[in-house]
Every structure is written in C-alpha cells, then in structure tokens.
PDB file of C-alpha atoms and ligand atoms in Angstrom:
ATOM      1  CA  MET A   1     110.525 190.835 153.628  1.00 44.00           C
ATOM      2  CA  THR A   2     113.678 192.909 153.110  1.00 47.00           C
ATOM      3  CA  LYS A   3     114.666 193.783 149.533  1.00 55.00           C
ATOM      4  CA  PRO A   4     117.409 191.636 148.015  1.00 50.00           C
ATOM      5  CA  ASP A   5     120.860 193.199 148.067  1.00 56.00           C
ATOM      6  CA  LYS A   6     121.840 193.436 144.391  1.00 60.00           C
ATOM      7  CA  LYS A   7     125.574 193.244 145.209  1.00 61.00           C
ATOM      8  CA  ALA A   8     125.257 190.091 147.296  1.00 51.00           C
ATOM      9  CA  PRO A   9     126.078 186.692 145.743  1.00 48.00           C
ATOM     10  CA  ALA A  10     123.105 185.230 143.874  1.00 49.00           C
ATOM     11  CA  THR A  11     122.426 182.629 146.538  1.00 46.00           C
ATOM     12  CA  GLU A  12     122.169 185.266 149.264  1.00 45.00           C
ATOM     13  CA  SER A  13     119.777 187.487 147.397  1.00 41.00           C
ATOM     14  CA  LEU A  14     117.413 184.587 146.686  1.00 42.00           C
ATOM     15  CA  GLY A  15     115.622 184.584 150.038  1.00 44.00           C
ATOM     16  CA  PRO A  16     112.747 182.259 150.843  1.00 47.00           C
ATOM     17  CA  ALA A  17     111.727 181.039 147.406  1.00 46.00           C
ATOM     18  CA  SER A  18     108.149 180.237 148.284  1.00 48.00           C
ATOM     19  CA  ALA A  19     107.516 183.867 149.173  1.00 49.00           C
ATOM     20  CA  THR A  20     107.268 184.298 145.393  1.00 47.00           C
ATOM     21  CA  LEU A  21     104.050 182.259 145.211  1.00 56.00           C
ATOM     22  CA  PRO A  22     101.464 185.036 144.989  1.00 63.00           C
ATOM     23  CA  ASP A  23      97.749 185.418 145.553  1.00 80.00           C
ATOM     24  CA  LEU A  24      97.053 183.217 148.510  1.00 90.00           C
ATOM     25  CA  PRO A  25      93.658 183.780 150.109  1.00 92.00           C
ATOM     26  CA  LYS A  26      93.742 185.996 153.205  1.00 93.00           C
ATOM     27  CA  ARG A  27      92.294 183.296 155.407  1.00 96.00           C
ATOM     28  CA  ALA A  28      92.252 179.518 155.531  1.00 97.00           C
ATOM     29  CA  ILE A  29      91.436 176.852 158.068  1.00 98.00           C
ATOM     30  CA  GLY A  30      93.922 174.518 159.745  1.00 98.00           C
ATOM     31  CA  ILE A  31      93.045 171.390 161.727  1.00 98.00           C
ATOM     32  CA  ASP A  32      95.627 169.485 163.764  1.00 97.00           C
ATOM     33  CA  VAL A  33      94.793 165.862 164.606  1.00 97.00           C
ATOM     34  CA  GLY A  34      96.635 164.711 167.732  1.00 94.00           C
ATOM     35  CA  GLY A  35      96.447 161.713 170.023  1.00 90.00           C
ATOM     36  CA  THR A  36      94.395 163.472 172.708  1.00 92.00           C
ATOM     37  CA  GLY A  37      92.766 166.403 170.930  1.00 95.00           C
ATOM     38  CA  ILE A  38      91.728 167.596 167.487  1.00 97.00           C
ATOM     39  CA  LYS A  39      92.213 171.349 167.233  1.00 98.00           C
ATOM     40  CA  GLY A  40      91.198 173.769 164.527  1.00 98.00           C
ATOM     41  CA  GLY A  41      91.429 177.470 163.867  1.00 98.00           C
ATOM     42  CA  ILE A  42      90.940 180.207 161.291  1.00 98.00           C
ATOM     43  CA  VAL A  43      94.343 181.394 160.137  1.00 98.00           C
ATOM     44  CA  ASN A  44      95.398 184.801 158.886  1.00 96.00           C
ATOM     45  CA  LEU A  45      97.813 183.748 156.138  1.00 95.00           C
ATOM     46  CA  ARG A  46      99.404 187.195 155.869  1.00 92.00           C
ATOM     47  CA  LYS A  47     100.545 187.096 159.467  1.00 93.00           C
ATOM     48  CA  GLY A  48     100.557 183.408 160.376  1.00 95.00           C
ATOM     49  CA  THR A  49      98.287 184.039 163.338  1.00 96.00           C
ATOM     50  CA  LEU A  50      94.917 182.692 164.469  1.00 97.00           C
ATOM     51  CA  ILE A  51      91.797 184.786 164.010  1.00 98.00           C
ATOM     52  CA  GLY A  52      89.762 184.119 167.143  1.00 97.00           C
ATOM     53  CA  ASP A  53      90.220 181.181 169.479  1.00 97.00           C
ATOM     54  CA  ARG A  54      91.045 177.702 168.404  1.00 97.00           C
ATOM     55  CA  PHE A  55      88.340 175.076 168.788  1.00 98.00           C
ATOM     56  CA  ARG A  56      89.166 171.680 170.279  1.00 98.00           C
ATOM     57  CA  ILE A  57      87.311 168.374 170.566  1.00 98.00           C
ATOM     58  CA  PRO A  58      88.895 165.365 172.331  1.00 97.00           C
ATOM     59  CA  THR A  59      90.125 162.684 169.929  1.00 96.00           C
ATOM     60  CA  PRO A  60      87.494 159.909 169.731  1.00 96.00           C
ATOM     61  CA  LYS A  61      88.398 156.471 171.053  1.00 95.00           C
ATOM     62  CA  PRO A  62      89.085 154.383 169.077  1.00 95.00           C
ATOM     63  CA  ALA A  63      90.447 157.049 166.731  1.00 95.00           C
ATOM     64  CA  THR A  64      89.365 155.353 163.517  1.00 96.00           C
ATOM     65  CA  PRO A  65      89.394 157.337 160.265  1.00 97.00           C
ATOM     66  CA  GLU A  66      85.562 157.556 160.214  1.00 97.00           C
ATOM     67  CA  ALA A  67      85.324 158.767 163.839  1.00 97.00           C
ATOM     68  CA  VAL A  68      88.087 161.333 163.319  1.00 97.00           C
ATOM     69  CA  ALA A  69      86.549 162.505 160.022  1.00 98.00           C
ATOM     70  CA  GLU A  70      83.293 163.201 161.825  1.00 98.00           C
ATOM     71  CA  VAL A  71      85.033 165.324 164.454  1.00 98.00           C
ATOM     72  CA  ILE A  72      86.952 167.214 161.741  1.00 98.00           C
ATOM     73  CA  GLY A  73      83.573 167.985 160.142  1.00 98.00           C
ATOM     74  CA  GLN A  74      82.194 169.280 163.460  1.00 98.00           C
ATOM     75  CA  ILE A  75      85.218 171.511 164.012  1.00 98.00           C
ATOM     76  CA  LEU A  76      84.945 172.892 160.509  1.00 98.00           C
ATOM     77  CA  GLU A  77      81.248 173.683 160.954  1.00 97.00           C
ATOM     78  CA  GLU A  78      81.942 175.532 164.205  1.00 98.00           C
ATOM     79  CA  LEU A  79      84.698 177.597 162.595  1.00 98.00           C
ATOM     80  CA  LEU A  80      82.645 178.338 159.462  1.00 98.00           C
ATOM     81  CA  GLY A  81      79.799 179.590 161.633  1.00 97.00           C
ATOM     82  CA  ARG A  82      81.972 182.402 162.969  1.00 98.00           C
ATOM     83  CA  GLU A  83      81.708 185.980 161.790  1.00 96.00           C
ATOM     84  CA  LYS A  84      85.300 186.085 160.524  1.00 96.00           C
ATOM     85  CA  ALA A  85      85.207 182.720 158.763  1.00 97.00           C
ATOM     86  CA  PRO A  86      86.607 182.436 155.243  1.00 95.00           C
ATOM     87  CA  SER A  87      83.892 182.240 152.597  1.00 92.00           C
ATOM     88  CA  ARG A  88      82.805 178.733 151.577  1.00 91.00           C
ATOM     89  CA  THR A  89      83.372 179.510 147.898  1.00 90.00           C
ATOM     90  CA  ASP A  90      87.157 179.888 148.059  1.00 89.00           C
ATOM     91  CA  LEU A  91      87.673 177.812 151.187  1.00 97.00           C
ATOM     92  CA  VAL A  92      90.882 175.834 151.731  1.00 97.00           C
ATOM     93  CA  VAL A  93      91.345 173.477 154.662  1.00 98.00           C
ATOM     94  CA  GLY A  94      94.573 171.834 155.805  1.00 98.00           C
ATOM     95  CA  VAL A  95      94.517 168.794 158.085  1.00 98.00           C
ATOM     96  CA  THR A  96      97.521 167.225 159.845  1.00 98.00           C
ATOM     97  CA  PHE A  97      98.098 163.645 160.993  1.00 97.00           C
ATOM     98  CA  PRO A  98     100.929 162.189 163.076  1.00 96.00           C
ATOM     99  CA  ALA A  99     101.968 159.978 160.177  1.00 96.00           C
ATOM    100  CA  ILE A 100     103.636 159.900 156.777  1.00 97.00           C
ATOM    101  CA  VAL A 101     101.216 161.418 154.276  1.00 97.00           C
ATOM    102  CA  ILE A 102     101.987 161.243 150.558  1.00 97.00           C
ATOM    103  CA  ASP A 103      99.498 162.541 147.980  1.00 96.00           C
ATOM    104  CA  ASN A 104      96.881 162.707 150.760  1.00 96.00           C
ATOM    105  CA  VAL A 105      97.296 159.005 151.589  1.00 97.00           C
ATOM    106  CA  VAL A 106      98.355 158.011 155.141  1.00 97.00           C
ATOM    107  CA  LEU A 107     101.214 155.517 154.933  1.00 96.00           C
ATOM    108  CA  THR A 108     102.252 154.847 158.558  1.00 93.00           C
ATOM    109  CA  ALA A 109     100.530 154.545 161.916  1.00 88.00           C
ATOM    110  CA  ALA A 110     103.246 154.685 164.606  1.00 81.00           C
ATOM    111  CA  ASN A 111     101.203 156.811 167.014  1.00 82.00           C
ATOM    112  CA  ILE A 112      97.681 156.547 165.579  1.00 86.00           C
ATOM    113  CA  ASP A 113      95.109 153.792 165.156  1.00 90.00           C
ATOM    114  CA  GLU A 114      96.282 151.076 162.756  1.00 92.00           C
ATOM    115  CA  SER A 115      93.156 151.448 160.668  1.00 95.00           C
ATOM    116  CA  TRP A 116      94.705 154.624 159.216  1.00 96.00           C
ATOM    117  CA  LEU A 117      97.223 152.639 157.171  1.00 96.00           C
ATOM    118  CA  ASP A 118      96.692 153.351 153.452  1.00 97.00           C
ATOM    119  CA  CYS A 119      93.726 155.596 154.194  1.00 97.00           C
ATOM    120  CA  ASP A 120      93.037 157.903 151.258  1.00 97.00           C
ATOM    121  CA  THR A 121      92.083 161.134 153.012  1.00 97.00           C
ATOM    122  CA  THR A 122      90.770 162.675 149.790  1.00 95.00           C
ATOM    123  CA  LYS A 123      87.969 160.099 149.848  1.00 97.00           C
ATOM    124  CA  LEU A 124      87.602 160.107 153.630  1.00 97.00           C
ATOM    125  CA  LEU A 125      87.135 163.887 153.782  1.00 97.00           C
ATOM    126  CA  GLN A 126      85.222 164.378 150.549  1.00 96.00           C
ATOM    127  CA  HIS A 127      82.084 165.410 152.453  1.00 93.00           C
ATOM    128  CA  LEU A 128      83.851 168.510 153.775  1.00 96.00           C
ATOM    129  CA  PRO A 129      83.359 171.902 152.152  1.00 95.00           C
ATOM    130  CA  GLY A 130      86.370 173.520 150.475  1.00 95.00           C
ATOM    131  CA  ARG A 131      89.558 172.149 149.015  1.00 96.00           C
ATOM    132  CA  VAL A 132      91.219 169.893 151.539  1.00 97.00           C
ATOM    133  CA  ALA A 133      94.916 168.969 151.748  1.00 97.00           C
ATOM    134  CA  THR A 134      96.469 166.678 154.351  1.00 98.00           C
ATOM    135  CA  LEU A 135     100.031 166.462 155.642  1.00 98.00           C
ATOM    136  CA  ASN A 136     102.243 165.241 158.457  1.00 98.00           C
ATOM    137  CA  ASP A 137     101.849 167.129 161.764  1.00 97.00           C
ATOM    138  CA  ALA A 138     105.550 167.994 162.192  1.00 98.00           C
ATOM    139  CA  ASP A 139     105.714 169.137 158.570  1.00 98.00           C
ATOM    140  CA  ALA A 140     102.843 171.543 159.210  1.00 98.00           C
ATOM    141  CA  ALA A 141     104.458 172.898 162.372  1.00 98.00           C
ATOM    142  CA  GLY A 142     107.842 173.199 160.662  1.00 98.00           C
ATOM    143  CA  LEU A 143     106.409 175.004 157.670  1.00 97.00           C
ATOM    144  CA  ALA A 144     104.710 177.514 159.963  1.00 97.00           C
ATOM    145  CA  GLU A 145     107.849 178.053 162.065  1.00 97.00           C
ATOM    146  CA  ALA A 146     110.049 178.390 158.992  1.00 96.00           C
ATOM    147  CA  ARG A 147     107.770 180.957 157.359  1.00 94.00           C
ATOM    148  CA  TYR A 148     106.263 182.918 160.248  1.00 95.00           C
ATOM    149  CA  GLY A 149     108.134 181.829 163.368  1.00 96.00           C
ATOM    150  CA  ALA A 150     111.677 181.107 164.521  1.00 97.00           C
ATOM    151  CA  GLY A 151     112.986 180.627 160.960  1.00 96.00           C
ATOM    152  CA  ALA A 152     111.102 183.494 159.288  1.00 94.00           C
ATOM    153  CA  GLY A 153     113.052 185.276 156.546  1.00 89.00           C
ATOM    154  CA  ARG A 154     115.938 182.871 156.848  1.00 93.00           C
ATOM    155  CA  ALA A 155     117.507 181.434 153.691  1.00 92.00           C
ATOM    156  CA  GLY A 156     118.959 177.931 153.535  1.00 94.00           C
ATOM    157  CA  THR A 157     117.893 174.766 155.313  1.00 97.00           C
ATOM    158  CA  VAL A 158     115.961 174.700 158.553  1.00 97.00           C
ATOM    159  CA  MET A 159     114.783 171.661 160.462  1.00 98.00           C
ATOM    160  CA  MET A 160     112.034 171.567 163.034  1.00 98.00           C
ATOM    161  CA  VAL A 161     112.090 168.751 165.567  1.00 98.00           C
ATOM    162  CA  THR A 162     108.888 168.232 167.570  1.00 97.00           C
ATOM    163  CA  LEU A 163     109.232 166.515 170.923  1.00 97.00           C
ATOM    164  CA  GLY A 164     105.966 165.012 172.161  1.00 95.00           C
ATOM    165  CA  THR A 165     104.551 161.484 172.377  1.00 93.00           C
ATOM    166  CA  GLY A 166     106.735 160.772 169.367  1.00 95.00           C
ATOM    167  CA  VAL A 167     109.442 162.783 167.656  1.00 97.00           C
ATOM    168  CA  GLY A 168     108.544 164.500 164.407  1.00 97.00           C
ATOM    169  CA  SER A 169     110.759 166.355 161.970  1.00 98.00           C
ATOM    170  CA  ALA A 170     110.282 168.869 159.173  1.00 98.00           C
ATOM    171  CA  LEU A 171     112.865 169.862 156.598  1.00 98.00           C
ATOM    172  CA  VAL A 172     112.395 173.253 154.960  1.00 96.00           C
ATOM    173  CA  HIS A 173     114.720 174.761 152.367  1.00 94.00           C
ATOM    174  CA  ASP A 174     114.334 178.434 151.455  1.00 91.00           C
ATOM    175  CA  GLY A 175     110.794 178.300 152.773  1.00 90.00           C
ATOM    176  CA  VAL A 176     109.858 175.189 150.764  1.00 92.00           C
ATOM    177  CA  LEU A 177     108.933 172.034 152.651  1.00 95.00           C
ATOM    178  CA  VAL A 178     110.513 168.680 151.765  1.00 96.00           C
ATOM    179  CA  PRO A 179     107.820 166.510 153.364  1.00 97.00           C
ATOM    180  CA  ASN A 180     107.962 163.306 155.420  1.00 98.00           C
ATOM    181  CA  SER A 181     111.565 163.416 156.640  1.00 98.00           C
ATOM    182  CA  GLU A 182     110.531 161.318 159.708  1.00 97.00           C
ATOM    183  CA  LEU A 183     113.847 161.655 161.527  1.00 98.00           C
ATOM    184  CA  GLY A 184     112.251 160.607 164.824  1.00 97.00           C
ATOM    185  CA  HIS A 185     112.430 157.085 163.443  1.00 97.00           C
ATOM    186  CA  LEU A 186     116.167 157.180 162.787  1.00 97.00           C
ATOM    187  CA  GLU A 187     118.185 154.536 164.534  1.00 97.00           C
ATOM    188  CA  PHE A 188     119.968 156.299 167.377  1.00 98.00           C
ATOM    189  CA  GLU A 189     122.251 154.622 169.946  1.00 98.00           C
ATOM    190  CA  GLY A 190     120.760 151.241 169.064  1.00 98.00           C
ATOM    191  CA  VAL A 191     117.065 152.189 169.309  1.00 98.00           C
ATOM    192  CA  VAL A 192     114.418 154.077 167.330  1.00 97.00           C
ATOM    193  CA  ALA A 193     115.267 157.680 168.256  1.00 98.00           C
ATOM    194  CA  GLU A 194     111.808 158.681 169.502  1.00 97.00           C
ATOM    195  CA  THR A 195     111.835 155.943 172.157  1.00 97.00           C
ATOM    196  CA  LYS A 196     114.724 157.840 173.779  1.00 98.00           C
ATOM    197  CA  VAL A 197     114.326 161.471 172.721  1.00 98.00           C
ATOM    198  CA  SER A 198     110.561 162.156 172.892  1.00 97.00           C
ATOM    199  CA  ALA A 199     109.033 164.169 175.730  1.00 97.00           C
ATOM    200  CA  SER A 200     107.173 161.032 176.837  1.00 96.00           C
ATOM    201  CA  ALA A 201     110.436 159.060 176.970  1.00 97.00           C
ATOM    202  CA  ARG A 202     111.829 161.723 179.323  1.00 97.00           C
ATOM    203  CA  GLU A 203     108.742 161.496 181.510  1.00 97.00           C
ATOM    204  CA  ARG A 204     108.789 157.687 181.550  1.00 97.00           C
ATOM    205  CA  ALA A 205     112.437 157.665 182.617  1.00 97.00           C
ATOM    206  CA  ASP A 206     111.892 160.581 185.005  1.00 97.00           C
ATOM    207  CA  GLN A 207     114.990 162.062 183.399  1.00 97.00           C
ATOM    208  CA  PRO A 208     116.304 165.345 184.830  1.00 98.00           C
ATOM    209  CA  TRP A 209     116.287 168.263 182.358  1.00 98.00           C
ATOM    210  CA  ASP A 210     120.072 168.525 182.094  1.00 98.00           C
ATOM    211  CA  GLU A 211     120.338 164.854 181.115  1.00 98.00           C
ATOM    212  CA  TYR A 212     117.487 165.267 178.653  1.00 98.00           C
ATOM    213  CA  GLY A 213     119.336 168.232 177.110  1.00 98.00           C
ATOM    214  CA  GLU A 214     122.423 166.044 176.790  1.00 98.00           C
ATOM    215  CA  THR A 215     120.404 163.264 175.079  1.00 98.00           C
ATOM    216  CA  LEU A 216     118.940 165.824 172.689  1.00 98.00           C
ATOM    217  CA  ARG A 217     122.419 167.195 171.970  1.00 98.00           C
ATOM    218  CA  ARG A 218     123.662 163.738 170.946  1.00 98.00           C
ATOM    219  CA  TYR A 219     120.558 163.137 168.837  1.00 98.00           C
ATOM    220  CA  LEU A 220     120.832 166.448 166.971  1.00 98.00           C
ATOM    221  CA  LYS A 221     124.549 165.799 166.417  1.00 98.00           C
ATOM    222  CA  HIS A 222     123.547 162.475 164.845  1.00 98.00           C
ATOM    223  CA  VAL A 223     120.890 164.138 162.663  1.00 98.00           C
ATOM    224  CA  GLU A 224     123.356 166.848 161.651  1.00 97.00           C
ATOM    225  CA  ARG A 225     125.764 164.228 160.290  1.00 97.00           C
ATOM    226  CA  ILE A 226     123.071 162.968 157.925  1.00 95.00           C
ATOM    227  CA  GLN A 227     121.350 166.240 157.130  1.00 97.00           C
ATOM    228  CA  PRO A 228     123.334 169.385 157.915  1.00 97.00           C
ATOM    229  CA  VAL A 229     121.048 172.365 158.455  1.00 98.00           C
ATOM    230  CA  GLY A 230     121.523 176.009 159.400  1.00 98.00           C
ATOM    231  CA  GLN A 231     118.967 175.978 162.193  1.00 98.00           C
ATOM    232  CA  PHE A 232     117.155 173.470 164.374  1.00 98.00           C
ATOM    233  CA  ILE A 233     113.820 174.683 165.725  1.00 98.00           C
ATOM    234  CA  ILE A 234     112.734 172.723 168.793  1.00 98.00           C
ATOM    235  CA  GLY A 235     108.968 172.372 169.181  1.00 97.00           C
ATOM    236  CA  GLY A 236     106.316 170.292 170.898  1.00 94.00           C
ATOM    237  CA  GLY A 237     104.793 170.991 174.306  1.00 87.00           C
ATOM    238  CA  VAL A 238     108.166 170.509 175.949  1.00 92.00           C
ATOM    239  CA  SER A 239     109.562 173.570 174.154  1.00 91.00           C
ATOM    240  CA  LYS A 240     107.855 175.621 176.905  1.00 91.00           C
ATOM    241  CA  ARG A 241     110.621 174.269 179.162  1.00 95.00           C
ATOM    242  CA  SER A 242     113.391 174.984 176.648  1.00 96.00           C
ATOM    243  CA  GLU A 243     115.287 177.116 179.170  1.00 97.00           C
ATOM    244  CA  ASP A 244     115.772 173.981 181.245  1.00 98.00           C
ATOM    245  CA  PHE A 245     117.309 171.805 178.547  1.00 98.00           C
ATOM    246  CA  LEU A 246     118.457 173.867 175.543  1.00 98.00           C
ATOM    247  CA  PRO A 247     121.496 175.282 177.423  1.00 98.00           C
ATOM    248  CA  TYR A 248     122.871 171.704 177.329  1.00 98.00           C
ATOM    249  CA  VAL A 249     122.416 171.422 173.582  1.00 98.00           C
ATOM    250  CA  THR A 250     125.809 172.808 172.584  1.00 97.00           C
ATOM    251  CA  GLY A 251     128.600 172.204 170.063  1.00 97.00           C
ATOM    252  CA  LEU A 252     126.400 171.847 166.989  1.00 98.00           C
ATOM    253  CA  ARG A 253     127.132 173.494 163.681  1.00 97.00           C
ATOM    254  CA  ALA A 254     123.520 174.646 163.458  1.00 98.00           C
ATOM    255  CA  GLU A 255     121.859 177.288 165.576  1.00 98.00           C
ATOM    256  CA  VAL A 256     119.340 175.675 167.986  1.00 98.00           C
ATOM    257  CA  VAL A 257     116.284 177.740 168.934  1.00 97.00           C
ATOM    258  CA  PRO A 258     112.898 177.080 170.553  1.00 97.00           C
ATOM    259  CA  ALA A 259     109.717 177.272 168.467  1.00 96.00           C
ATOM    260  CA  VAL A 260     107.792 180.511 168.800  1.00 95.00           C
ATOM    261  CA  LEU A 261     104.304 179.559 167.584  1.00 93.00           C
ATOM    262  CA  VAL A 262     104.135 176.721 170.152  1.00 80.00           C
ATOM    263  CA  ASN A 263     100.544 175.413 170.327  1.00 84.00           C
ATOM    264  CA  ASN A 264      99.295 176.835 167.065  1.00 94.00           C
ATOM    265  CA  ALA A 265     102.120 175.918 164.684  1.00 96.00           C
ATOM    266  CA  GLY A 266     100.316 172.811 163.372  1.00 97.00           C
ATOM    267  CA  ILE A 267      97.078 174.682 162.666  1.00 98.00           C
ATOM    268  CA  VAL A 268      98.847 177.614 160.995  1.00 97.00           C
ATOM    269  CA  GLY A 269     101.093 175.367 158.900  1.00 97.00           C
ATOM    270  CA  ALA A 270      98.195 173.165 157.804  1.00 98.00           C
ATOM    271  CA  ALA A 271      96.236 176.195 156.586  1.00 97.00           C
ATOM    272  CA  LEU A 272      99.253 177.601 154.731  1.00 96.00           C
ATOM    273  CA  TYR A 273     100.043 174.238 153.132  1.00 96.00           C
ATOM    274  CA  ALA A 274      96.471 173.769 151.915  1.00 97.00           C
ATOM    275  CA  ALA A 275      96.362 177.296 150.482  1.00 95.00           C
ATOM    276  CA  GLU A 276      99.665 176.817 148.657  1.00 93.00           C
ATOM    277  CA  GLN A 277      98.714 173.386 147.330  1.00 93.00           C
ATOM    278  CA  ALA A 278      95.464 174.806 145.963  1.00 93.00           C
ATOM    279  CA  ARG A 279      97.327 177.705 144.370  1.00 90.00           C
ATOM    280  CA  LEU A 280     100.009 175.412 142.922  1.00 88.00           C
ATOM    281  CA  ALA A 281      97.324 173.199 141.385  1.00 88.00           C
ATOM    282  CA  GLU A 282      95.857 176.284 139.696  1.00 87.00           C
ATOM    283  CA  VAL A 283      99.272 177.418 138.421  1.00 83.00           C
ATOM    284  CA  ARG A 284     100.032 173.931 137.059  1.00 83.00           C
ATOM    285  CA  ALA A 285      96.645 173.689 135.386  1.00 86.00           C
ATOM    286  CA  ALA A 286      96.991 177.123 133.718  1.00 82.00           C
TER     287      ALA A 286
HETATM  288  C1  BGC B   1     105.378 159.852 163.626  1.00 95.86           C
HETATM  289  C2  BGC B   1     105.523 161.134 162.834  1.00 95.86           C
HETATM  290  C3  BGC B   1     104.971 162.292 163.622  1.00 95.86           C
HETATM  291  C4  BGC B   1     105.583 162.356 165.003  1.00 95.86           C
HETATM  292  C5  BGC B   1     105.008 163.466 165.855  1.00 95.86           C
HETATM  293  C6  BGC B   1     106.022 160.032 164.981  1.00 95.86           C
HETATM  294  O1  BGC B   1     105.873 158.861 165.709  1.00 95.86           O
HETATM  295  O2  BGC B   1     106.046 158.805 162.939  1.00 95.86           O
HETATM  296  O3  BGC B   1     104.849 161.009 161.601  1.00 95.86           O
HETATM  297  O4  BGC B   1     105.232 163.483 162.928  1.00 95.86           O
HETATM  298  O5  BGC B   1     105.408 161.118 165.669  1.00 95.86           O
HETATM  299  O6  BGC B   1     103.641 163.312 166.048  1.00 95.86           O
END
C-alpha cells in the first residue's frame, strides 16, 4: 500500500482501515458452497491468490446441511493433503453459503435447501479441523474484490453485486465488510430485484445483452439512491461478458467495473474472512 500523504485531509490519508489488522497467517482455506458445485482452495493471504488448483465436488442432491457438511470435509481433507497446505495447528477455514449468515447461523434459504434455515454452522462443522467461520457468498466475493481485486487500495464505500442464479451484494467500507446487505432482494419495479436482474433471469427471458445492460443500469440507479457508493464491482459468471452489457450501464454517480478475481473471489474472500475473524477474536480476548 502507498504511504499516507501527511498533507492530505485526515479522511484521505486513512486508507483501507482493515489493512491495519496485523499478523494474519500466510495461508488459509476458503470453501464456496454453490447450487451446482462446492469449491475449495488454499489461499495466499498476502496476495489474495490461490496456491495450486481449486478442488470441486458437485453439490449433493438434496443439498441438506449434513450432506453438504460431508462434502466440505472431503474438500478440506484433499486440500490438507497437499504439499503446500497450511499446518493443521494454526488452520483457519472460511465457508460461504448463498444465504444470510449471522454469527455463523444461516437465516434464509432463497436459493438453497430449506433445511438450512436456522442451521448453526458452528455445530454442523465442528468435526472439521481448524477454526471455521461462515459467511454469505457475495460478502466473501466482495471482501476479496475490495481488498485484492477491482477495489484494492480504494478508500470509501464499495459495493459488489454478483449476478448468477440470484443476485448477491456486498458492502465494504474502507476495506471493512458490513455483512448481509442482501440488495438482490430489494423491491425493484414491482418485483424482487433478483427475479429481473440475475443472470438466470436474463437467460430465461432470452434478453439481448444491451437490454440486460439497461435493466442493470436502472437497478444500480435504484440501489444508489438507497446506498450511495463510490464503486460498483460487477461479479458472477456473467461478468465474463461484461463488455457486452457494461457499456449500457451509464449515468451513475459511482464508477462501475467488472470483478477481476472472477471464479475464485468467493474462496479467497472466505479464507480472508476466517483469518480476520480468528485474529479479531484473539485481539478481543487479549
Ligand atoms: C441470496 C443471497 C446470495 C445471492 C447470491 C440470493 O438469492 O439471498 O444470500 O448472496 O443469492 O448467491
């Protein structure tokens, strides 16, 4: 990070506040639970990159908490068997879910099996080695993008919007995540936003890219009225096609940019979140 300019106003010299949290482990593990696949990887926390390939197992059907927990355990074992795995003694593991997660308890199930409602993931995953933390999938991706990706080094408020089966959002201020913003469930033009703005909604309606860009423009304009931000980072698989629709997303106060970590943002963000939560717990206990 660049050194603060001593002559700049105090707010400008602050920079991403969370960069002041020291002593994170070099490596951690992130696991991203999605509707079709559960993906994990070893993350280099200095760089925000994966060490080695990610490992993926298809999401079990039905995707009950017990079935998913078993797959998470298998992924973890595979990753821990690798030469460059973090040591089991200071292991931290972050796991994402496509749901609201508060204090490691899953509180919604819009796009996952209903049996997840009120699931306490601390109990569910207690058989796993290491210190485990769980969070929303878009929050993990947004944290990673804000700290290592499209928003890296940027002060102020950044929002990631993930466009996939649903629409996820992540709000990050000066590098610190404000979790569970869930702006895909905002009411927008008379419907729940994600039913109109998600990548699957575009596919269902066979909507041309320019029209999709226009829909996204109106949605972000709506979001901006409620939560003004300096930058929107657009993620999800569809961000690979950002050249086809982002040119239509104009006239916003915020800068609008595609995600740069694409497929790995969830894994990287989960690992970072778990490492920081573990460190915070130590600082608070001291
Ligand atoms: C869920 C969010 C999730 C998003 C992306 C939405 O339907 O409510 O929690 O982040 O999908 O998976």
